[in-house]
Coordinates of C-alpha atoms and ligand atoms in Angstrom, one line a residue:
M56 CA -34.0 12.3 -14.1
T57 CA -30.7 13.2 -15.4
R58 CA -29.1 14.7 -12.3
R59 CA -28.0 12.5 -9.4
I60 CA -27.4 14.0 -6.0
G61 CA -25.3 12.0 -3.5
I62 CA -24.9 12.7 0.2
D63 CA -22.2 11.2 2.4
L64 CA -23.3 11.5 6.0
G65 CA -20.1 11.0 7.9
G66 CA -19.3 11.1 11.6
T67 CA -17.6 14.5 11.3
K68 CA -18.6 15.9 8.0
T69 CA -21.5 15.7 5.6
E70 CA -20.7 16.1 2.0
A71 CA -23.1 16.7 -1.0
I72 CA -22.3 16.1 -4.8
A73 CA -24.4 16.4 -7.9
L74 CA -23.4 14.5 -11.0
D75 CA -24.7 15.2 -14.5
A76 CA -25.9 12.4 -16.9
E77 CA -22.3 11.6 -17.9
G78 CA -21.1 11.3 -14.3
R79 CA -19.4 14.7 -14.2
E80 CA -19.5 16.7 -11.0
V81 CA -21.5 19.8 -11.2
F82 CA -21.9 20.7 -7.5
R83 CA -20.1 19.9 -4.3
K84 CA -20.3 21.1 -0.8
R85 CA -19.0 19.9 2.6
V86 CA -20.3 20.9 6.0
P87 CA -19.8 19.8 9.6
T88 CA -22.1 17.0 10.7
P89 CA -24.1 18.1 13.7
R90 CA -22.9 15.3 16.0
G91 CA -25.4 13.8 18.4
D92 CA -28.4 15.9 17.0
Y93 CA -30.8 13.9 14.9
D94 CA -33.1 16.8 13.9
A95 CA -30.2 19.0 12.9
T96 CA -28.8 16.1 10.9
L97 CA -32.1 16.0 8.9
D98 CA -31.9 19.8 8.5
T99 CA -28.3 19.7 7.3
I100 CA -29.2 17.1 4.6
A101 CA -32.3 19.1 3.5
S102 CA -30.4 22.4 3.1
L103 CA -27.6 20.6 1.1
V104 CA -30.2 19.0 -1.3
A105 CA -31.9 22.4 -1.6
E106 CA -28.5 23.9 -2.8
A107 CA -27.8 20.9 -5.0
G108 CA -31.1 21.4 -6.9
E109 CA -33.3 18.9 -8.7
G110 CA -32.3 15.3 -9.1
S111 CA -32.4 11.9 -7.6
I112 CA -31.2 11.5 -4.0
G113 CA -28.9 8.9 -2.6
V114 CA -27.5 8.9 0.9
G115 CA -24.6 7.0 2.2
I116 CA -24.7 6.3 6.0
P117 CA -22.4 4.8 8.6
G118 CA -24.7 1.8 9.1
A119 CA -27.6 0.2 7.3
L120 CA -31.4 0.2 7.4
S121 CA -32.7 -3.0 9.1
H122 CA -34.9 -5.0 6.8
A123 CA -36.9 -6.1 9.9
T124 CA -37.7 -2.6 11.1
G125 CA -36.7 -0.1 8.6
L126 CA -34.7 1.7 11.3
V127 CA -31.0 2.4 11.2
K128 CA -28.7 -0.2 12.8
N129 CA -24.9 -0.8 13.1
A130 CA -24.1 2.9 13.0
N131 CA -21.0 4.1 14.8
S132 CA -22.7 7.6 14.7
T133 CA -24.9 6.3 17.4
W134 CA -27.5 9.1 17.3
L135 CA -28.8 7.7 14.1
I136 CA -29.4 4.2 15.6
G137 CA -33.1 3.2 15.8
K138 CA -34.3 6.2 13.7
P139 CA -36.6 6.0 10.7
L140 CA -34.0 8.0 8.7
K141 CA -35.4 7.1 5.2
Q142 CA -39.0 8.1 6.1
D143 CA -37.8 11.3 7.8
L144 CA -35.7 12.4 5.0
E145 CA -38.4 11.7 2.4
R146 CA -40.9 13.7 4.5
A147 CA -38.5 16.5 4.7
L148 CA -37.5 16.5 1.1
G149 CA -40.8 15.5 -0.5
R150 CA -38.9 13.0 -2.8
E151 CA -38.0 9.3 -2.7
V152 CA -34.5 8.8 -1.1
R153 CA -32.3 5.8 -1.4
L154 CA -30.0 4.9 1.5
A155 CA -27.0 2.6 1.6
N156 CA -24.1 1.7 3.9
D157 CA -21.1 4.0 3.2
A158 CA -18.7 1.0 2.4
N159 CA -21.4 -0.1 -0.1
C160 CA -21.3 3.4 -1.6
F161 CA -17.6 3.2 -1.9
A162 CA -17.7 -0.1 -3.8
L163 CA -20.5 1.0 -6.1
S164 CA -18.5 4.2 -7.0
E165 CA -15.4 2.3 -7.8
A166 CA -17.3 -0.3 -9.7
T167 CA -19.3 2.2 -11.7
D168 CA -16.6 4.5 -13.1
G169 CA -13.6 3.9 -10.9
A170 CA -10.8 1.3 -10.3
A171 CA -13.2 -1.7 -10.7
A172 CA -15.2 -0.4 -13.7
G173 CA -16.2 -3.3 -15.9
A174 CA -15.5 -6.0 -13.3
E175 CA -17.9 -8.9 -13.1
V176 CA -17.4 -9.0 -9.3
A177 CA -15.9 -6.3 -7.3
F178 CA -15.2 -6.1 -3.6
G179 CA -14.6 -2.7 -2.0
V180 CA -12.9 -2.4 1.3
I181 CA -12.7 0.5 3.7
L182 CA -9.6 0.4 5.9
G183 CA -10.2 3.6 7.9
T184 CA -11.4 4.4 11.4
G185 CA -13.4 1.1 10.9
V186 CA -13.2 -1.7 8.5
G187 CA -16.1 -2.4 6.1
G188 CA -16.8 -3.7 2.7
G189 CA -19.2 -3.8 -0.2
V190 CA -20.0 -6.2 -3.0
V191 CA -20.9 -5.2 -6.5
V192 CA -21.8 -7.8 -9.1
R193 CA -22.2 -6.7 -12.7
G194 CA -22.5 -3.2 -11.6
R195 CA -25.2 -3.8 -9.1
L196 CA -24.8 -3.5 -5.3
V197 CA -25.5 -6.7 -3.4
E198 CA -27.3 -5.7 -0.2
G199 CA -28.1 -9.1 1.2
V200 CA -31.2 -10.4 3.1
N201 CA -29.8 -9.0 6.3
A202 CA -28.5 -5.8 4.7
I203 CA -24.9 -6.8 5.8
A204 CA -23.3 -8.2 2.6
G205 CA -19.6 -7.4 2.6
E206 CA -19.4 -6.7 6.4
W207 CA -16.2 -8.5 6.6
G208 CA -14.6 -6.3 9.3
H209 CA -16.5 -8.2 12.0
N210 CA -15.5 -11.6 10.9
P211 CA -12.6 -13.2 13.0
L212 CA -9.1 -12.7 11.8
P213 CA -8.2 -16.1 10.2
L214 CA -5.4 -18.2 11.5
P215 CA -4.4 -16.2 14.6
R216 CA -0.8 -16.5 15.5
A217 CA 1.1 -15.7 18.7
E218 CA 1.4 -12.0 17.7
D219 CA -2.3 -11.8 17.2
L220 CA -3.1 -13.0 20.8
P221 CA -4.8 -12.4 23.1
L222 CA -7.7 -11.8 20.7
R223 CA -8.6 -8.1 20.7
P224 CA -12.0 -7.1 22.0
C225 CA -14.2 -5.2 19.5
Y226 CA -16.9 -2.6 20.2
C227 CA -19.4 -5.0 18.5
G228 CA -19.1 -7.3 21.6
R229 CA -17.0 -10.0 19.8
E230 CA -13.4 -10.5 20.0
G231 CA -10.7 -11.1 17.4
C232 CA -12.6 -9.1 14.7
I233 CA -10.6 -8.2 11.6
E234 CA -11.4 -4.5 12.2
T235 CA -9.4 -4.6 15.5
Y236 CA -6.3 -5.6 13.6
L237 CA -6.8 -3.7 10.3
C238 CA -8.4 -0.4 11.1
G239 CA -6.2 2.8 10.9
P240 CA -6.0 3.3 14.7
A241 CA -4.9 -0.4 15.2
L242 CA -2.1 0.1 12.7
E243 CA -0.9 3.2 14.6
R244 CA -1.1 1.5 17.9
D245 CA 0.9 -1.4 16.5
G246 CA 3.8 0.9 15.4
G247 CA 2.6 2.6 12.2
E248 CA 4.9 2.1 9.2
A249 CA 7.2 -0.1 11.3
A250 CA 4.5 -2.6 11.7
L251 CA 3.5 -2.7 8.1
G252 CA 4.9 -6.1 7.3
L253 CA 2.7 -7.7 10.0
Y254 CA -0.3 -5.6 8.7
C255 CA 0.3 -6.9 5.1
E256 CA 0.3 -10.5 6.4
R257 CA -2.9 -10.0 8.3
L258 CA -4.6 -8.3 5.4
A259 CA -3.6 -11.2 3.1
R260 CA -5.1 -13.7 5.5
A261 CA -8.3 -11.7 5.9
L262 CA -8.6 -11.1 2.1
A263 CA -8.0 -14.7 1.2
G264 CA -11.2 -15.5 3.1
V265 CA -13.1 -13.1 0.8
I266 CA -11.5 -14.5 -2.3
N267 CA -12.3 -18.1 -1.3
L268 CA -15.9 -17.2 -0.9
L269 CA -16.6 -14.5 -3.5
D270 CA -13.7 -14.8 -5.9
P271 CA -13.9 -11.1 -7.1
D272 CA -12.0 -9.9 -10.2
V273 CA -10.9 -6.8 -8.3
I274 CA -10.5 -5.7 -4.7
V275 CA -10.3 -1.9 -4.3
L276 CA -8.9 -0.6 -1.1
G277 CA -10.3 2.6 0.4
G278 CA -10.0 4.7 3.6
G279 CA -6.9 6.2 5.0
V280 CA -4.8 3.1 5.1
S281 CA -5.4 2.6 1.4
N282 CA -2.9 5.4 0.7
I283 CA 0.1 3.2 1.7
A284 CA 1.7 2.1 -1.6
R285 CA 3.4 -0.9 0.0
L286 CA 0.1 -2.8 0.4
Y287 CA -0.3 -3.1 -3.3
D288 CA 3.3 -4.4 -3.8
E289 CA 3.3 -6.8 -0.8
V290 CA -0.1 -8.3 -0.3
P291 CA -0.7 -9.9 -3.7
G292 CA 2.5 -12.0 -3.2
L293 CA 1.2 -13.2 0.2
L294 CA -2.2 -14.2 -1.1
P295 CA -1.3 -17.6 -2.6
R296 CA -0.4 -19.0 0.8
Y297 CA -3.9 -18.7 1.9
V298 CA -6.2 -18.9 -1.2
F299 CA -7.4 -22.3 -2.3
S300 CA -6.3 -22.0 -5.9
D301 CA -3.3 -22.9 -8.1
R302 CA -3.0 -19.1 -9.2
V303 CA -4.5 -15.9 -7.7
A304 CA -5.5 -13.6 -10.5
T305 CA -7.3 -11.2 -8.3
R306 CA -6.2 -7.6 -8.7
L307 CA -5.6 -5.5 -5.6
V308 CA -5.9 -1.8 -6.5
P309 CA -6.1 1.7 -5.0
P310 CA -9.3 3.7 -5.5
K311 CA -9.7 5.9 -8.5
H312 CA -11.9 8.5 -6.7
G313 CA -10.2 8.3 -3.3
D314 CA -12.1 10.2 -0.6
S315 CA -14.8 11.2 -3.1
S316 CA -16.0 7.6 -3.6
G317 CA -18.4 7.6 -0.7
V318 CA -20.4 10.6 -2.0
R319 CA -20.1 9.6 -5.7
G320 CA -21.4 6.0 -4.8
A321 CA -24.3 7.6 -3.0
A322 CA -25.3 9.4 -6.2
W323 CA -24.9 6.1 -8.2
L324 CA -27.5 4.5 -6.0
W325 CA -29.9 5.7 -8.7
Q326 CA -28.7 4.0 -11.7
P327 CA -30.3 3.6 -15.2
I328 CA -32.3 0.4 -15.2
Ligands
ZN536 ZN1 -16.5 -6.6 15.8

């Protein structure tokens, strides 16, 4: 199969792309997501695939497929939760479909032919409406036994200080989650650009935990907050305070494919073996 179709099922829009064998974009279309309507969501994906034509099909979703049940979990698009999305799509399309978390698709896109291409270990971060992450090792996505590898946004913010207290409640039921400090809406509530110094400091603390555990060559930032250039100037200088190493060689970089990485990564879920 030479053509790869990717679908990015977002909370407000659903995007389709088709890549040729060299990774060049040969089709793209974006339509509104029928929020709250599962059957219409299936129909939307099926009609996008019909327009994109023949090819392998990968779908990025705001959540993950539970290894225990095969059903969607951890989705903030709540109408997907508990649904057998993979089976229903395969029935509707008559083809095998690969599904992955949207942050994983972002990481895979940037590691395949983006800002982390050629990296031994890449960590992709989404700093958007939510905070997520994905791990790619030698070009392969690491999914994990619980299908949550890279789900760093719901770890607690390390070393909370007076300005981080009281710990913020998170929709996941925990408190003090990294997401509640580093998501785009949190930055806006804290004062936007005026609060950027504090944001950089929190991001450095949070990323230091990832570096100590995974030691990636490259960390690629994505999502709306990743457009702020100051992050790439300021955060690398703060990391040595928190990373357990004499030097920190980890590169912190913006994405190459930007908003297109989610849908490109979905297409790359089918890679040459
Ligand atoms: Zn949480």
